[in-house]
Coordinates of C-alpha atoms in Angstrom, one line a residue:
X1 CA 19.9 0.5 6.1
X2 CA 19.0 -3.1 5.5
X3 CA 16.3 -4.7 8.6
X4 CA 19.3 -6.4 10.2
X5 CA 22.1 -4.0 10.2
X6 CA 18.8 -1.9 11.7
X7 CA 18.4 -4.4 14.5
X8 CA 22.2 -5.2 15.5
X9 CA 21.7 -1.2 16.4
X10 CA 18.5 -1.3 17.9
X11 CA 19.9 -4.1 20.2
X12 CA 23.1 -2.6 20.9
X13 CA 21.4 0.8 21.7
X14 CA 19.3 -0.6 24.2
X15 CA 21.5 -3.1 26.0
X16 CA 24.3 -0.4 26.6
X17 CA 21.7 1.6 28.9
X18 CA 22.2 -0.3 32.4
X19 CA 21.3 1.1 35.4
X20 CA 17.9 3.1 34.5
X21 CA 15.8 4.6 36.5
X22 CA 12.1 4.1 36.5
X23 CA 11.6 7.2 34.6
X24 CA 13.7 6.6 32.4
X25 CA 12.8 3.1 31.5
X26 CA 9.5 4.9 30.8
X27 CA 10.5 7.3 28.1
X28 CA 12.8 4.0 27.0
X29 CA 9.6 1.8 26.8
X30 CA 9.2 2.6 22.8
X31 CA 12.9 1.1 22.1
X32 CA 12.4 -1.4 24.2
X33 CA 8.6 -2.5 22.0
X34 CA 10.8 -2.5 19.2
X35 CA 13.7 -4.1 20.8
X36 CA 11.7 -7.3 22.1
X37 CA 9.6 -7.3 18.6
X38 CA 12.9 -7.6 16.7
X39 CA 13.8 -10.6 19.1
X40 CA 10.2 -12.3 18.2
X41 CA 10.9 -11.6 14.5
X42 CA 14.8 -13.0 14.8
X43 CA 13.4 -16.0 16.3
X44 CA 10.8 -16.6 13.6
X45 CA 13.2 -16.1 10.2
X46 CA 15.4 -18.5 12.4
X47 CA 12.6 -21.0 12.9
X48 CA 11.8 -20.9 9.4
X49 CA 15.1 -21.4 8.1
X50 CA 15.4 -24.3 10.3
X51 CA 12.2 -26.3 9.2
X52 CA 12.8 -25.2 5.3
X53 CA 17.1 -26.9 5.2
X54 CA 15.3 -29.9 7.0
X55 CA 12.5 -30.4 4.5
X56 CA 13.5 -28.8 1.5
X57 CA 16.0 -31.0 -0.3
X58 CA 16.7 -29.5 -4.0
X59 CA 16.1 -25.7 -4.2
X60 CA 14.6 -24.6 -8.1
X61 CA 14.9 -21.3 -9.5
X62 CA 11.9 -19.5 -9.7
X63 CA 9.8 -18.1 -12.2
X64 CA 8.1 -15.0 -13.1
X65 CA 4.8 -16.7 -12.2
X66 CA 6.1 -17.6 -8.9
X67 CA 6.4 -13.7 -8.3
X68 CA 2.7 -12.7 -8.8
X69 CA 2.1 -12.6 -5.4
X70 CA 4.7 -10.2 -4.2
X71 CA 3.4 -6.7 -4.3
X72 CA 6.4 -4.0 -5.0
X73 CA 6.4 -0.5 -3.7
X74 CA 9.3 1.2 -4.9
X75 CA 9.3 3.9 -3.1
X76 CA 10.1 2.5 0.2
X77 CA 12.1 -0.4 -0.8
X78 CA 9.2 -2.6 -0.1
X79 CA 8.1 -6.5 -1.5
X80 CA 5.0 -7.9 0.7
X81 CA 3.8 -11.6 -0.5
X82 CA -0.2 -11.3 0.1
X83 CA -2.1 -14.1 1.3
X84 CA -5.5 -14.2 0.7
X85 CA -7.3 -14.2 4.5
X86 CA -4.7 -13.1 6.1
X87 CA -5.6 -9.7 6.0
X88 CA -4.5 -8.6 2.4
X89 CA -7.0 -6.3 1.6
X90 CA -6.1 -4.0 4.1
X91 CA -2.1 -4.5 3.0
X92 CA -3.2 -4.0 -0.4
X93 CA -4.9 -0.6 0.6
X94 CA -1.5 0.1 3.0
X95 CA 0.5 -0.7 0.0
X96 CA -1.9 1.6 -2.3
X97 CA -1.4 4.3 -0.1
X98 CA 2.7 3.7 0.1
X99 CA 2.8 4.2 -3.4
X100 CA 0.2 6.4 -4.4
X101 CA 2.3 9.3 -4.7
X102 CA -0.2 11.3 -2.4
X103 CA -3.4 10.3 -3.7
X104 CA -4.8 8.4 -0.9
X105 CA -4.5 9.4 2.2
X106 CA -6.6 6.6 4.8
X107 CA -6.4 3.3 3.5
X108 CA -9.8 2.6 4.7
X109 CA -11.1 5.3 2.3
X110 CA -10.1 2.9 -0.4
X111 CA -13.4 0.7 -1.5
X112 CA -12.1 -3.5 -0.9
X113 CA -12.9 -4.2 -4.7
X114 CA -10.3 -1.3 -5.4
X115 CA -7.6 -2.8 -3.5
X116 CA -7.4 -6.0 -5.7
X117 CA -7.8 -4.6 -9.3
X118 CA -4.7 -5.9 -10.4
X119 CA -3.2 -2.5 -12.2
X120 CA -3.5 -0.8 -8.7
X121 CA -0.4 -2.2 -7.6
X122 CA 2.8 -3.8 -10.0
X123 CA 3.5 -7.3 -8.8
X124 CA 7.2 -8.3 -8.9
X125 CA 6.3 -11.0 -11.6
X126 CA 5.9 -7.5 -14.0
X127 CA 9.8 -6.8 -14.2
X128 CA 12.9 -7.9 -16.2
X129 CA 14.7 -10.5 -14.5
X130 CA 18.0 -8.3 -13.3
X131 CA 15.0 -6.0 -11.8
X132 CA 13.4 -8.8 -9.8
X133 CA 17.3 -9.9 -8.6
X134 CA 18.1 -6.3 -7.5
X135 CA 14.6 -5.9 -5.7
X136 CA 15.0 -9.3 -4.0
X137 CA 18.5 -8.5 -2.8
X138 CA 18.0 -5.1 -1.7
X139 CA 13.7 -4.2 -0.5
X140 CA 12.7 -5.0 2.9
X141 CA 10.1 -8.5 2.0
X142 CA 7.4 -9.2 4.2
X143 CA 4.4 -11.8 4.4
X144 CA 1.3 -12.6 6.6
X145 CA 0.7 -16.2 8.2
X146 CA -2.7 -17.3 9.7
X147 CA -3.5 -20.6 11.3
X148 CA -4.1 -22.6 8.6
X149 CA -7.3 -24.0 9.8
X150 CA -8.2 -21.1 10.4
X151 CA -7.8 -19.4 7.2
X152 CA -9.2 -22.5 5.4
X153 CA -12.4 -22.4 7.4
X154 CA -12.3 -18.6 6.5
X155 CA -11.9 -18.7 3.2
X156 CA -14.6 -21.8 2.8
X157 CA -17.4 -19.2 5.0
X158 CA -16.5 -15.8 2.6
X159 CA -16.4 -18.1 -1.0
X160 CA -19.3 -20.9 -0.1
X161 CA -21.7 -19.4 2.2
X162 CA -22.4 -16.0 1.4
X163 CA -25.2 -15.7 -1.1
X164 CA -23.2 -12.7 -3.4
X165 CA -20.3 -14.9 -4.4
X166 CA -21.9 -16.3 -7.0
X167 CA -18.5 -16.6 -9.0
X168 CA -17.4 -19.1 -7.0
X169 CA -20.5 -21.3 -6.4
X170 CA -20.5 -21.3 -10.3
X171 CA -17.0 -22.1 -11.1
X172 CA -16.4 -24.6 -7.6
X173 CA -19.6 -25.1 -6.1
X174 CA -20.9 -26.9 -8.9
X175 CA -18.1 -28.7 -9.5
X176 CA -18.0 -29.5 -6.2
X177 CA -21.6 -30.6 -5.7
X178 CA -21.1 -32.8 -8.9
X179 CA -18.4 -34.6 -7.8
X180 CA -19.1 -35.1 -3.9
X181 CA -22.3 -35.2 -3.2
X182 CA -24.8 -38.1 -3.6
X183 CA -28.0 -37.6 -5.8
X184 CA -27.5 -33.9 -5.7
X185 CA -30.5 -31.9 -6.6
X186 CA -30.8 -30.0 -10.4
X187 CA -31.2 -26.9 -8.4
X188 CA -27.5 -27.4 -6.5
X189 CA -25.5 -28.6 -9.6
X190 CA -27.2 -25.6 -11.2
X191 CA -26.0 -22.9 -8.6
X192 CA -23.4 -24.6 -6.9
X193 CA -24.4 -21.8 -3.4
X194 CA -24.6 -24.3 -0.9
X195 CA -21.4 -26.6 -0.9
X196 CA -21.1 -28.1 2.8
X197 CA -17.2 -27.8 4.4
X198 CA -17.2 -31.9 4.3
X199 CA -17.6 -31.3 0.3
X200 CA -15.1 -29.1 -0.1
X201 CA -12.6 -31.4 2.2
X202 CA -13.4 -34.1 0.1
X203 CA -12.8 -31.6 -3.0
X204 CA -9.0 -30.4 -1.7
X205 CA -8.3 -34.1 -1.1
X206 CA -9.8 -35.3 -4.4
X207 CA -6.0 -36.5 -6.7
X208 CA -8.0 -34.7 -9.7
X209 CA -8.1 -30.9 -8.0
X210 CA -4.4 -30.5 -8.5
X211 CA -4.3 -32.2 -11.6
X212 CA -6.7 -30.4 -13.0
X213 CA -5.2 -27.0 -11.8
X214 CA -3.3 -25.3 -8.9
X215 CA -5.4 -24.7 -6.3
X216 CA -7.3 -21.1 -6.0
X217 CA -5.1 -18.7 -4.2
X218 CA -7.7 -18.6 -1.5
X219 CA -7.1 -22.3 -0.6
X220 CA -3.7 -22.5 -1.8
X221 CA -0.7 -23.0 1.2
X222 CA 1.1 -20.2 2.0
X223 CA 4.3 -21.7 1.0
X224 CA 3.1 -22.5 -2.7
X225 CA 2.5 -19.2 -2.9
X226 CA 5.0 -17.2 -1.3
X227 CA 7.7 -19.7 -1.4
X228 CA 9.3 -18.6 1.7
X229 CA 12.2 -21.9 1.8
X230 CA 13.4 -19.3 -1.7
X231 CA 12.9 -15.7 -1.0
X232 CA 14.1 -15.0 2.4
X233 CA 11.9 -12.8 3.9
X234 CA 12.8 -10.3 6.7
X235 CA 9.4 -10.2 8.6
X236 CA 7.0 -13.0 9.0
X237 CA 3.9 -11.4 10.1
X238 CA 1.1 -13.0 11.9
X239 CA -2.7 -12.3 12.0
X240 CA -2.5 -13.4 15.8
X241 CA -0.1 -10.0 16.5
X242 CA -1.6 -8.3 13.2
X243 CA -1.2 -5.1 14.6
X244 CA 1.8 -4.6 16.3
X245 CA 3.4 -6.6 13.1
X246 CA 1.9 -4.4 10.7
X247 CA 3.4 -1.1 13.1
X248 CA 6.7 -2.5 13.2
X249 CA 6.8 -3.1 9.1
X250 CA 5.7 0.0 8.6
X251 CA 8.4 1.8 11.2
X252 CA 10.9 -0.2 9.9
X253 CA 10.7 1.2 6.2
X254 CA 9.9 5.0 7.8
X255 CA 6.7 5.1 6.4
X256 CA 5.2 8.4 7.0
X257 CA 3.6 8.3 10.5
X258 CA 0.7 9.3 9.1
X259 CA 0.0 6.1 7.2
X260 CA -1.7 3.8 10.2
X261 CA -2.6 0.0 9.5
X262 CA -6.2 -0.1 9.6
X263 CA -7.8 -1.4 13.4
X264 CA -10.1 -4.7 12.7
X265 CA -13.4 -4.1 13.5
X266 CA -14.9 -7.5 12.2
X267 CA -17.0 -9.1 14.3
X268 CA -17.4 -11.5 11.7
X269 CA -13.8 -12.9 11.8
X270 CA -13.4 -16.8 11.9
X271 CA -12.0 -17.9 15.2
X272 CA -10.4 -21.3 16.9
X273 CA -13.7 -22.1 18.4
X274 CA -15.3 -21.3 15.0
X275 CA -13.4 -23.4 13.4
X276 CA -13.2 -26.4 15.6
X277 CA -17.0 -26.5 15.1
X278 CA -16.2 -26.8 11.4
X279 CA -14.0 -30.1 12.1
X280 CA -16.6 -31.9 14.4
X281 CA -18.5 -33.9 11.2
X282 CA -14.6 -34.5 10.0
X283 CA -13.9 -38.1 10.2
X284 CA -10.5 -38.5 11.9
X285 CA -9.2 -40.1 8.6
X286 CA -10.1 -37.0 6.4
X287 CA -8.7 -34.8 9.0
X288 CA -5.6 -36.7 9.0
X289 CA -5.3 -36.5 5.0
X290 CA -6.3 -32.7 5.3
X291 CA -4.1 -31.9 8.2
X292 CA -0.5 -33.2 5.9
X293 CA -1.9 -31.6 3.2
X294 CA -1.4 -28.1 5.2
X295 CA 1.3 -29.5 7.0
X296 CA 4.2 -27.7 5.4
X297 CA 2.5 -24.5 6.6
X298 CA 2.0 -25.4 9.9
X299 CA 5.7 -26.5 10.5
X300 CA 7.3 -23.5 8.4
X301 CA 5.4 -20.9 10.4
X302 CA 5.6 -22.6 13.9
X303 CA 1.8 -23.7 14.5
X304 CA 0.8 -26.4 17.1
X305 CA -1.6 -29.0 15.7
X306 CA -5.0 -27.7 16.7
X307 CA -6.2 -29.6 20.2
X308 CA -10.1 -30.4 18.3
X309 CA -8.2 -32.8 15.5
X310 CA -9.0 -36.5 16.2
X311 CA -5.4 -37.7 14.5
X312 CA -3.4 -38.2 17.5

């Protein structure tokens, strides 16, 4: 049963009940979550589809590298594109669980680091090419989209400002600091731990950052790395409706019901206000360059231009 064929019956099922009583409209409220989320989710695949024959002009085939992102479970029929702050730690433990033949039970008993070791889960990009066509055709795909401000300004706070992700302040932060700072001290170019977010605008919008390499998948847009104008993906998730996305994925594939997606309890997590702070020292110009530098993102997934930019 493909997601569609699934919601032409969910629709017809609840639109021939006329006439209900309370009481029944009550036992009926389940069908009817599901009914109105597949109306939310139709609307979104539609908006998408829209925005990607408007701006995409040539379409390219893609490659096995393209497909490193897209997490299989083949037991359920299941392809999820993770996005790195959009909640993909938790999907990786979900997906862990899914496929783990029984031996995990509660995704949150899974450690984070677990959940990205790459031979946890296969990756789409691991198959023979008439495997990848028959999984694209036929497996329910998914992906989760964030403000991207938002998940900028997140993924800036995890990599630059917290003092155990040395990694990064050693491979970027230096780099970084070299390059975009004035008379930076030996101690800075040396650890590279505390890059400010107007550095690491200027980094994005530096010409050499892409010419050097692709951007880190942290930073990357979401379209570059789940190519969504390509694969047409049946639910576009969002971290703003995180949960009752993440139920409906999972009811839609018949996941056991004892596999829950797990509740966020951060207190931490970067929000609109947070982030708008993050803009203030922003010139208008850089914000401007930044903001069409995400812009694909914000039009494919239906995101207003935040109300703290200064490019109006």
């Amino acid at each position: 049963l493909t997601p569609f064929s699934a919601s032409e019956d969910m629709r017809s099922t609840w639109q021939g009940k006329a006439g209900r009583s309370p009481l029944q409209a009550l036992y009926e409220s389940d069908q009817f979550e599901q009914s109105s989320l597949q109306a939310v989710h139709q609307q979104r695949r539609e908006m998408l589809s829209n925005i990607c024959s408007r701006y995409t002009r040539k379409r390219r085939l893609l490659q096995p590298d393209d497909l490193r992102h897209l997490v299989v479970d083949d037991t359920h029929g299941l392809l999820y594109c993770y996005v790195p702050k959009v909640a993909c730690t938790n999907w990786k433990r979900v997906m862990m669980v899914l496929t783990g033949q029984g031996k995990y039970q509660d995704p949150l008993e899974i450690p984070a680091h677990e959940a990205h070791v790459p031979s946890n889960l296969r990756t789409l990009s691991e198959y023979s090419v008439p495997e990848i066509n028959a999984r694209l055709r036929s497996y329910l795909k998914f992906v989760f989209v964030r403000e991207p401000f938002e998940r900028l300004v997140s993924a800036y706070r995890n990599k630059f400002t917290l003092s155990y992700n040395t990694a990064f302040h050693k491979r970027y932060g230096t780099k970084i600091i070299r390059r975009h700072r004035q008379e930076p001290s030996d101690r800075a170019l040396e650890r590279g731990d505390d890059v400010r977010f107007e550095e690491f605008v200027y980094y994005l919008l530096d010409p050499r950052t892409q010419q050097e390499e692709p951007f880190n998948e942290h930073w990357e847009r979401v379209h570059s790395l789940c190519h969504p104008c390509i694969i047409h993906y049946d639910v576009v998730g969002k971290y703003e409706t995180l949960a009752e996305d993440a139920n409906y994925i999972l009811q839609l594939v018949g996941a056991d019901t004892s596999v829950k997606f797990p509740a966020s309890s951060k207190t931490t997590r970067t929000t609109d206000d947070m982030t708008a702070q993050f803009f203030q020292d922003i010139s208008p110009f850089y914000q401007r360059r930044l903001f069409n530098l995400y812009k694909m993102d914000y039009l494919l997934f239906n995101y207003s231009i935040p109300s703290y930019l200064r490019i109006r």
